[in-house]
Short mmCIF file of C-alpha atoms in Angstrom, two decimals:
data_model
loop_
_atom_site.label_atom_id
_atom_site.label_comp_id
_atom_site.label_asym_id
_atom_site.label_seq_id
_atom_site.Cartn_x
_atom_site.Cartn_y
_atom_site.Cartn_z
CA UNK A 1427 0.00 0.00 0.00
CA UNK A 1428 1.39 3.59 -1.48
CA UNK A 1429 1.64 6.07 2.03
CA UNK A 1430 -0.71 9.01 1.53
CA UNK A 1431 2.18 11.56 1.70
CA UNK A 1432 4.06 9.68 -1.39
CA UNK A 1433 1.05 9.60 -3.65
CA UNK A 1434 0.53 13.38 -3.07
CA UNK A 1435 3.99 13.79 -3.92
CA UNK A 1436 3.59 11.69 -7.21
CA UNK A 1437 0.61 13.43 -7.93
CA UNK A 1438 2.43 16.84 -7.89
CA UNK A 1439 5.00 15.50 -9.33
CA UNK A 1440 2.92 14.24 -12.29
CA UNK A 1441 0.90 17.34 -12.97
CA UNK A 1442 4.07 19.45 -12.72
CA UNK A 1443 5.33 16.95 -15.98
CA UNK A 1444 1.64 17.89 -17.19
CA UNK A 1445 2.00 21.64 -17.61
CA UNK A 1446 5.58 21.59 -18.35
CA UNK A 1447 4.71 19.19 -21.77
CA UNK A 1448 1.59 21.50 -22.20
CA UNK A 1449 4.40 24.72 -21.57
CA UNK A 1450 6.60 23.18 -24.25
CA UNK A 1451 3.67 23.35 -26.84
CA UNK A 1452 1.88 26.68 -26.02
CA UNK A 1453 2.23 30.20 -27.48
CA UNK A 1454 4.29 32.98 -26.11
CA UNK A 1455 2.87 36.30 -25.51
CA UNK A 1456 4.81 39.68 -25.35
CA UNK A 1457 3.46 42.63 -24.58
CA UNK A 1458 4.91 46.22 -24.85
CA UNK A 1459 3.69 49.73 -23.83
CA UNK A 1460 5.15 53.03 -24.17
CA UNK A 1461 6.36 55.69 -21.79
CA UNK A 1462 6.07 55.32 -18.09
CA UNK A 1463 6.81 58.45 -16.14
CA UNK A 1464 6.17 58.03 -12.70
CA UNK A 1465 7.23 61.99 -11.38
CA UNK A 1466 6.33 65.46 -11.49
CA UNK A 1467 2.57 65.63 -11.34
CA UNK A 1468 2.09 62.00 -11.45
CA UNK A 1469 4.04 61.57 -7.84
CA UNK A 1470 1.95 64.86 -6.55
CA UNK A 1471 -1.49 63.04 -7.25
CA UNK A 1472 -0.18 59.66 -5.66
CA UNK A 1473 0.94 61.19 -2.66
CA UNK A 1474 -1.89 63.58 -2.37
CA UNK A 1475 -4.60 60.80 -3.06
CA UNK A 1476 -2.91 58.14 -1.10
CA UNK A 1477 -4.29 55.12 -2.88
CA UNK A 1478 -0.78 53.54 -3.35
CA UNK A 1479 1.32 53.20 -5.75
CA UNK A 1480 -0.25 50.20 -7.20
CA UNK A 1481 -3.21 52.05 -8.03
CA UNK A 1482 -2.21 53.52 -11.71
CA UNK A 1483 -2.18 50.42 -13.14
CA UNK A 1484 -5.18 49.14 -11.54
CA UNK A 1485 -7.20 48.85 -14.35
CA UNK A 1486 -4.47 47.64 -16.47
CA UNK A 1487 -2.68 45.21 -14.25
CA UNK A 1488 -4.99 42.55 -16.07
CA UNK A 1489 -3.92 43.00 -19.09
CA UNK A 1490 -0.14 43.31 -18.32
CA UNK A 1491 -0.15 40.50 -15.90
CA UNK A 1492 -1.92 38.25 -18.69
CA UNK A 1493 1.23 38.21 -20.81
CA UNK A 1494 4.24 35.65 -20.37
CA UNK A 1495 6.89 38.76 -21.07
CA UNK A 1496 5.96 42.78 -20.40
CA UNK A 1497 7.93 45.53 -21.68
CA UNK A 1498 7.83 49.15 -20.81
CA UNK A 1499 10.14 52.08 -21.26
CA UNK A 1500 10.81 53.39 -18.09
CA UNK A 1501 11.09 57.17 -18.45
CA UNK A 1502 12.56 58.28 -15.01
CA UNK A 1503 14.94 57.39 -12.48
CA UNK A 1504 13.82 55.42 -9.28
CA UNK A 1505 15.55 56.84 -6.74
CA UNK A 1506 15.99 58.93 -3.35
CA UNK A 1507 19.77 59.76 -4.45
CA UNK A 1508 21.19 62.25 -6.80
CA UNK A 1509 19.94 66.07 -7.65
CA UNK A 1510 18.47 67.11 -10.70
CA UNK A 1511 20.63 67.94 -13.43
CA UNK A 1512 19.53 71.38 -14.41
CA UNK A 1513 17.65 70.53 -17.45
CA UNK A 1514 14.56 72.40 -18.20
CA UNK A 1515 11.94 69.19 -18.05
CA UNK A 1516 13.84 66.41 -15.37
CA UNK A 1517 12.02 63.56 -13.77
CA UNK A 1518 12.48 61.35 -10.43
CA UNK A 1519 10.47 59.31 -9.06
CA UNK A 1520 9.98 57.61 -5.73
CA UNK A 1521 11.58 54.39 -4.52
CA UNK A 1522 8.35 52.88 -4.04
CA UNK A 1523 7.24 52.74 -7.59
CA UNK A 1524 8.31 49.84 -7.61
CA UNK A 1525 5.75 48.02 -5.69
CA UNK A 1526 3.46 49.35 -8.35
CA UNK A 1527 5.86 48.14 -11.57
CA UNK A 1528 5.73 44.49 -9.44
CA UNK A 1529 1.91 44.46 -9.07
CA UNK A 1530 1.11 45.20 -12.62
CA UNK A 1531 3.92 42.69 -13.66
CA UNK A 1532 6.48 44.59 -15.77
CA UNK A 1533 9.65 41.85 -16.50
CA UNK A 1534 11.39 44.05 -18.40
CA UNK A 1535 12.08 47.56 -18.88
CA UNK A 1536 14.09 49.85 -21.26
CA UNK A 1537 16.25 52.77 -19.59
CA UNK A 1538 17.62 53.99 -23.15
CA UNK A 1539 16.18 57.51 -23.31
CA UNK A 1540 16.43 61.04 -22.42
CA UNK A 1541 15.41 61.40 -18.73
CA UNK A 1542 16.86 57.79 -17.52
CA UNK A 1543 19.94 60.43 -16.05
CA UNK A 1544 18.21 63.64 -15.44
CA UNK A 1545 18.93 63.19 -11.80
CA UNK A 1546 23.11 62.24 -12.41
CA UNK A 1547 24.91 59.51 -12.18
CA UNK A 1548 23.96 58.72 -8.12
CA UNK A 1549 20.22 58.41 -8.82
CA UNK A 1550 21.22 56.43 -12.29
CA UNK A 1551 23.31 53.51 -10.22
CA UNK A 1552 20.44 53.48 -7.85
CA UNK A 1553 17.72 52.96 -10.38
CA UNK A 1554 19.53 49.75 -11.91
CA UNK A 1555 20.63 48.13 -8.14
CA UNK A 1556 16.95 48.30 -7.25
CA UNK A 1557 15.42 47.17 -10.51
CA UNK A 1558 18.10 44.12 -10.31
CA UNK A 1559 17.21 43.55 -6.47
CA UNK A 1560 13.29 43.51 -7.63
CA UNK A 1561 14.27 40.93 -10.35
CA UNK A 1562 13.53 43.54 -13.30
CA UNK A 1563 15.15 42.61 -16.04
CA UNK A 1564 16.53 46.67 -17.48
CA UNK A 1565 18.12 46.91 -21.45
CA UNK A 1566 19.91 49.66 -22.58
CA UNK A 1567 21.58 51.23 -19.34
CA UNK A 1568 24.73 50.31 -17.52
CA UNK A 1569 27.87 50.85 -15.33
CA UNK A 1570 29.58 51.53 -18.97
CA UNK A 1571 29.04 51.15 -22.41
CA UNK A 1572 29.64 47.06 -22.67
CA UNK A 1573 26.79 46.69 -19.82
CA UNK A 1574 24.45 48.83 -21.40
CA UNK A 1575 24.67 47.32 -25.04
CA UNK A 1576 24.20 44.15 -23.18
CA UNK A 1577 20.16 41.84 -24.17
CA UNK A 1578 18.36 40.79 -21.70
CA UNK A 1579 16.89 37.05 -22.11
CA UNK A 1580 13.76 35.28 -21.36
CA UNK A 1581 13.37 31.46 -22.28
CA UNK A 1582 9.65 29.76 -22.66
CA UNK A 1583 8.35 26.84 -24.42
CA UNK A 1584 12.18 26.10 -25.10
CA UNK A 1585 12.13 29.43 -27.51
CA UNK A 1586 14.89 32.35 -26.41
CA UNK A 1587 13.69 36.03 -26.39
CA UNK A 1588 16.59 38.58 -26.51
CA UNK A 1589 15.61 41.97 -25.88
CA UNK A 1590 17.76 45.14 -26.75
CA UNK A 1591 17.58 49.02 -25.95
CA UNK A 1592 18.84 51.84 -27.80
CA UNK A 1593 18.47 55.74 -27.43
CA UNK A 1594 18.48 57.71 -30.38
CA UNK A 1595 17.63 61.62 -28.75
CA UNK A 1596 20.06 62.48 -25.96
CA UNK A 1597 23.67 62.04 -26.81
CA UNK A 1598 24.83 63.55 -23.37
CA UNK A 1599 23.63 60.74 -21.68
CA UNK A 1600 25.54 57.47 -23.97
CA UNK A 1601 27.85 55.23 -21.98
CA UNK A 1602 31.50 54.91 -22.55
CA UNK A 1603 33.56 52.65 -21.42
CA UNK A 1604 34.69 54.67 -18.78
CA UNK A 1605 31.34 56.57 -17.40
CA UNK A 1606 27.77 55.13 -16.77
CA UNK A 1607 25.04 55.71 -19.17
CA UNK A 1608 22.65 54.60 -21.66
CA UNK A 1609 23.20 52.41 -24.95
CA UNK A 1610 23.50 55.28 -28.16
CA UNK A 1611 21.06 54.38 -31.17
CA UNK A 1612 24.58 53.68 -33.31
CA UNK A 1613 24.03 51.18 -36.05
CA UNK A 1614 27.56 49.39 -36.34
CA UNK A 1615 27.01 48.60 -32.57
CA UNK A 1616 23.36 47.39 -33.06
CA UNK A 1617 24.46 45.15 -35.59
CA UNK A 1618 27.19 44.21 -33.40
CA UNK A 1619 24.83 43.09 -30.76
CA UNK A 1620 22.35 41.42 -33.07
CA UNK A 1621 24.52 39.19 -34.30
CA UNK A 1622 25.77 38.07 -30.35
CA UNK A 1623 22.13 37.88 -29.60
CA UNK A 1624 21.33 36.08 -32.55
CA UNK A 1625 23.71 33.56 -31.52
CA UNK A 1626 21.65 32.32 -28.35
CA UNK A 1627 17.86 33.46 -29.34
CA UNK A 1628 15.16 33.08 -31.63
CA UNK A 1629 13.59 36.20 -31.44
CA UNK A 1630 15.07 39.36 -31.33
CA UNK A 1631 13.37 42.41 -30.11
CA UNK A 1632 14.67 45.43 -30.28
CA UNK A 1633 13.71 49.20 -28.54
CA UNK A 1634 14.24 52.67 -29.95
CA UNK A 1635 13.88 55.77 -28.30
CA UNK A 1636 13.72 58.34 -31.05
CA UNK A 1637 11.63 60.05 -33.62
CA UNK A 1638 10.24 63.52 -33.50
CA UNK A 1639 7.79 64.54 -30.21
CA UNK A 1640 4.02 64.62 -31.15
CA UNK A 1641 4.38 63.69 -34.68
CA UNK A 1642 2.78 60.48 -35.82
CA UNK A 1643 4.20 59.68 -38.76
CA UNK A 1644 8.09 58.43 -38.72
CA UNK A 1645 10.94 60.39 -39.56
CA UNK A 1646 13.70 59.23 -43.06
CA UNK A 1647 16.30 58.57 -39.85
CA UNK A 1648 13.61 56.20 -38.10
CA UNK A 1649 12.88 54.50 -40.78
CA UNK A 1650 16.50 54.21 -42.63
CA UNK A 1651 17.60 53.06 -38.72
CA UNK A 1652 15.01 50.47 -38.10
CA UNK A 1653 14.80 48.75 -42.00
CA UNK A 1654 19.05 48.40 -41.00
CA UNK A 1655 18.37 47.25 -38.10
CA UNK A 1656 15.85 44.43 -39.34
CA UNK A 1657 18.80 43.56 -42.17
CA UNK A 1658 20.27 42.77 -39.40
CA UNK A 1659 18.67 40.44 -38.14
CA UNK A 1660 15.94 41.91 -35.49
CA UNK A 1661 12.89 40.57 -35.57
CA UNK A 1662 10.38 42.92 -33.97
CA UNK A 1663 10.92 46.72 -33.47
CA UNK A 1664 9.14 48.86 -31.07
CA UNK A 1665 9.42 53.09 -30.48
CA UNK A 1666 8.91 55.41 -28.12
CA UNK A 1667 9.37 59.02 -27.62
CA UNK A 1668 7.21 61.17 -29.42
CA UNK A 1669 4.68 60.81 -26.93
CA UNK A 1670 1.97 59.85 -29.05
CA UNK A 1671 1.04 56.72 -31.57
CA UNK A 1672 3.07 56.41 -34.77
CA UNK A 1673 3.07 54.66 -37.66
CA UNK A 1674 3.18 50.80 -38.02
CA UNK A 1675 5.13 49.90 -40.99
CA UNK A 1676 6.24 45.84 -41.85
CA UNK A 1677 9.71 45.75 -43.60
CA UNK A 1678 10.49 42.15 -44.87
CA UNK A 1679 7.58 40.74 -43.48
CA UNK A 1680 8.92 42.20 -40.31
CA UNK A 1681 6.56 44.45 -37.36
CA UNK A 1682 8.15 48.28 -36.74
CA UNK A 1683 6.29 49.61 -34.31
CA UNK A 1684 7.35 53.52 -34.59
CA UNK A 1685 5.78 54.58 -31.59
CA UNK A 1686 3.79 52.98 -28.73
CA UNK A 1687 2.54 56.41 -27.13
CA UNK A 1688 2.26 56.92 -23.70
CA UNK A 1689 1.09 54.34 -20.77
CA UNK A 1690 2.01 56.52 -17.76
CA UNK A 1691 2.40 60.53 -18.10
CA UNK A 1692 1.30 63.27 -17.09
CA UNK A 1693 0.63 65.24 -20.24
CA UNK A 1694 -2.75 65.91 -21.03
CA UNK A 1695 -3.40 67.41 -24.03
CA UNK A 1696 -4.21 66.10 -27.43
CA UNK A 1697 -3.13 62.89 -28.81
CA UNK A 1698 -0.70 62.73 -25.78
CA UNK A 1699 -3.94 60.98 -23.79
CA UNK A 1700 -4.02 58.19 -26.39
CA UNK A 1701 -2.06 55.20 -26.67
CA UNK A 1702 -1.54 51.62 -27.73
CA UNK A 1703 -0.33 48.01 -25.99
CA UNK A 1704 0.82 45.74 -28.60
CA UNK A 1705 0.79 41.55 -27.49
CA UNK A 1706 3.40 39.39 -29.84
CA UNK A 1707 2.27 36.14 -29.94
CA UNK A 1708 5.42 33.30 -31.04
CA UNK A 1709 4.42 30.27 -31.77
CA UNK A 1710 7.15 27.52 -33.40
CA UNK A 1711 10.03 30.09 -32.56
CA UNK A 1712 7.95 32.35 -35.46
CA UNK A 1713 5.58 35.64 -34.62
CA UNK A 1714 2.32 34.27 -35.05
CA UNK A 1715 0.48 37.29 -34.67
CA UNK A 1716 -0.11 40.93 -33.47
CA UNK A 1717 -2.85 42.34 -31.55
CA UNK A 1718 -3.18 46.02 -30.63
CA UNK A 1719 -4.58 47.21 -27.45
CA UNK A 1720 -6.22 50.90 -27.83
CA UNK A 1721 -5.04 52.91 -24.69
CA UNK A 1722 -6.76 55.82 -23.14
CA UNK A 1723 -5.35 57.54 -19.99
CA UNK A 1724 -8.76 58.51 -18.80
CA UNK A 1725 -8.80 56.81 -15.69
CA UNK A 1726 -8.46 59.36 -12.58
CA UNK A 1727 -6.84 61.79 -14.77
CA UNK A 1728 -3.71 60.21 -15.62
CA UNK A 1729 -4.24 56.57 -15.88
CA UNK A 1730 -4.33 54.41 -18.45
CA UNK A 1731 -7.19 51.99 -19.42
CA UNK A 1732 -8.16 50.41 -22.47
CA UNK A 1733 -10.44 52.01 -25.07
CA UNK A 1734 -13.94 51.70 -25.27
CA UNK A 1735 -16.38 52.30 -27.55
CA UNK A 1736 -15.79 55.30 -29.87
CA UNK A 1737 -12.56 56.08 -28.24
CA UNK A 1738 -11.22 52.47 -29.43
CA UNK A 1739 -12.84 53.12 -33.03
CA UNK A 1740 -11.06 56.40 -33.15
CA UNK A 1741 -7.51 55.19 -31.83
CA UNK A 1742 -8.11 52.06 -34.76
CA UNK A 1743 -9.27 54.45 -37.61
CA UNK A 1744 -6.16 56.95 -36.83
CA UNK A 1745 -3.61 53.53 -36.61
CA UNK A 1746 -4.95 52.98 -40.18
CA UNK A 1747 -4.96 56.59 -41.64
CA UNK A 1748 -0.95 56.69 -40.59
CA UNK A 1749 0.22 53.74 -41.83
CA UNK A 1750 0.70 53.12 -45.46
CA UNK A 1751 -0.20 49.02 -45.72
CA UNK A 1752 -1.80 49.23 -49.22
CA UNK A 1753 1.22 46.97 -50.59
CA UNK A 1754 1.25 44.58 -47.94
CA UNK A 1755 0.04 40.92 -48.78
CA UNK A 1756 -3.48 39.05 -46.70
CA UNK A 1757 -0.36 37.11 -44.93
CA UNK A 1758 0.96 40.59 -43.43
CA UNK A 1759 -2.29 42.44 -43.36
CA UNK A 1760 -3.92 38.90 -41.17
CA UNK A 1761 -1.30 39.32 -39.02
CA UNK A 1762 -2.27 42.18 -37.01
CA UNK A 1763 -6.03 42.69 -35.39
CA UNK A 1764 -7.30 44.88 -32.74
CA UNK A 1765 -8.68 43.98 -29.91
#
């Protein structure tokens, strides 16, 4: 006769074999969001409202959490070090973000942009040793230039997921190999780090911070940068930076995402409220398909919360109007859907 305690043990043991098998032959999903700025105004109305700092992503924590892999660029230091740096729009943000990047279930985050420094090199060093002690996987910043060109990996359903960071807008900020900074847009280096990534992935994802602020369609550099970058073997690009939705373009068959928007800000004017969450789905080590997520930060005046109603239709219609896919086969064009 089998003792009650083994056959429990078998019978974990057994369904843990279950879901790994079931694991090995599932999809992947991947999703990515645009700017998160967690100071200025936005730390005013948390501390003044004192519902936590879980509570901006509240009504997007589902949709985040749902997802095997989330990306975000992370706009701001985290940190109670450093001063600002004099320049005429700097962000910092509070320590305890990131019980609030944790709850909505953020895995990885890109520091290549303009403000990631805006409070020096003190607050900088702070912001990576706390997203590393959290477990937060961060591209596109480090301790010098070889750490920040570095890709961060994620394995599931024995397929490899290299993700890489670049900054394309604040040159005063790039590492060296002798100071701390953030990864420069440069495309020898990108191809450089492609090719190492390609080496031990399957899919390569790569992050720009660059374009023109408030303009939706993409700029000659954008576009000459990313179609270079996809030559080189990247498989999915996504932007960030001009604060509102760009264009989506497909270069050999390939996803450019020019520009997700913002997710967390606290501009409120124009198309600034609007913006867009884009799931990957890889199945068979291949991108399956693409579904975009209209975002509206409607929610208690800064918060984002997916579209409804004519807000969605509107977000979807303007996608379409600003993106040229006229030439693109039923293969590409089935690809993507909105949801």
């Amino acid at each position: 006769m089998i003792d009650k305690n083994y056959s429990a043990i078998f019978l974990k043991i057994a369904i843990g074999l279950l879901i790994a098998g079931f694991s090995n032959a599932s999809e992947i999903s991947i999703i990515a969001v645009g700017d998160i700025m967690l100071g200025r105004h936005i730390a005013k109305d948390m501390a003044k409202k004192g519902k936590g700092y879980s509570h901006p992503y509240k009504l997007v924590k589902n949709l985040i959490s749902s997802a095997d892999i989330a990306f975000a660029n992370l706009e701001c230091p985290i940190s109670s070090k450093g001063v600002s740096t004099g320049k005429k729009y700097s962000f910092c943000a509070s320590t305890k973000n990131l019980e609030g990047l944790l709850y909505a279930g953020f895995d990885v985050l890109a520091l290549a942009n303009n403000h990631i420094m805006d409070y020096g090199p003190e607050a900088f060093s702070e912001t990576l040793k706390l997203l590393k002690n959290k477990n937060i996987t961060y591209v596109g910043a480090g301790n010098n230039l070889e750490e920040a060109r570095k890709a961060g990996f994620f394995k599931f359903a024995n397929t490899r997921i290299a993700f890489l960071a670049y900054d394309c807008t604040f040159r005063w900020s790039f590492a060296t190999d002798k100071k701390a900074g953030i990864a420069p847009g440069r495309i020898k280096e990108i191809q450089q780090d492609i090719s190492k990534a390609k080496k031990v992935s399957d899919i390569i994802i790569v992050s720009f911070h660059w374009g023109n602020e408030y303009t939706s369609t993409a700029s000659k550099f954008q576009k000459n940068l990313a179609h270079k970058t996809i030559d080189a073997g990247a498989d999915i690009i996504i932007g960030h930076h001009a604060h509102v939705i760009q264009e989506i373009e497909f270069y050999k068959e390939k996803p450019i995402i020019y520009g997700l928007g913002n997710f967390i800000f606290d501009q409120a004017f124009g198309d600034t409220r609007k913006g867009l969450a884009v799931k990957f789905i890889i199945k068979n080590k291949q991108l399956n398909k693409i579904v975009c997520i209209p975002i509206t930060r409607n929610y208690d005046k800064y918060y984002p919360q997916p579209a409804k109603n004519q807000e969605k239709k509107e977000i979807v219609a303007y996608i379409l109007k600003i993106s040229d896919w006229s030439n693109y086969s039923d293969r590409i064009k089935n690809l993507i859907t909105f949801e």
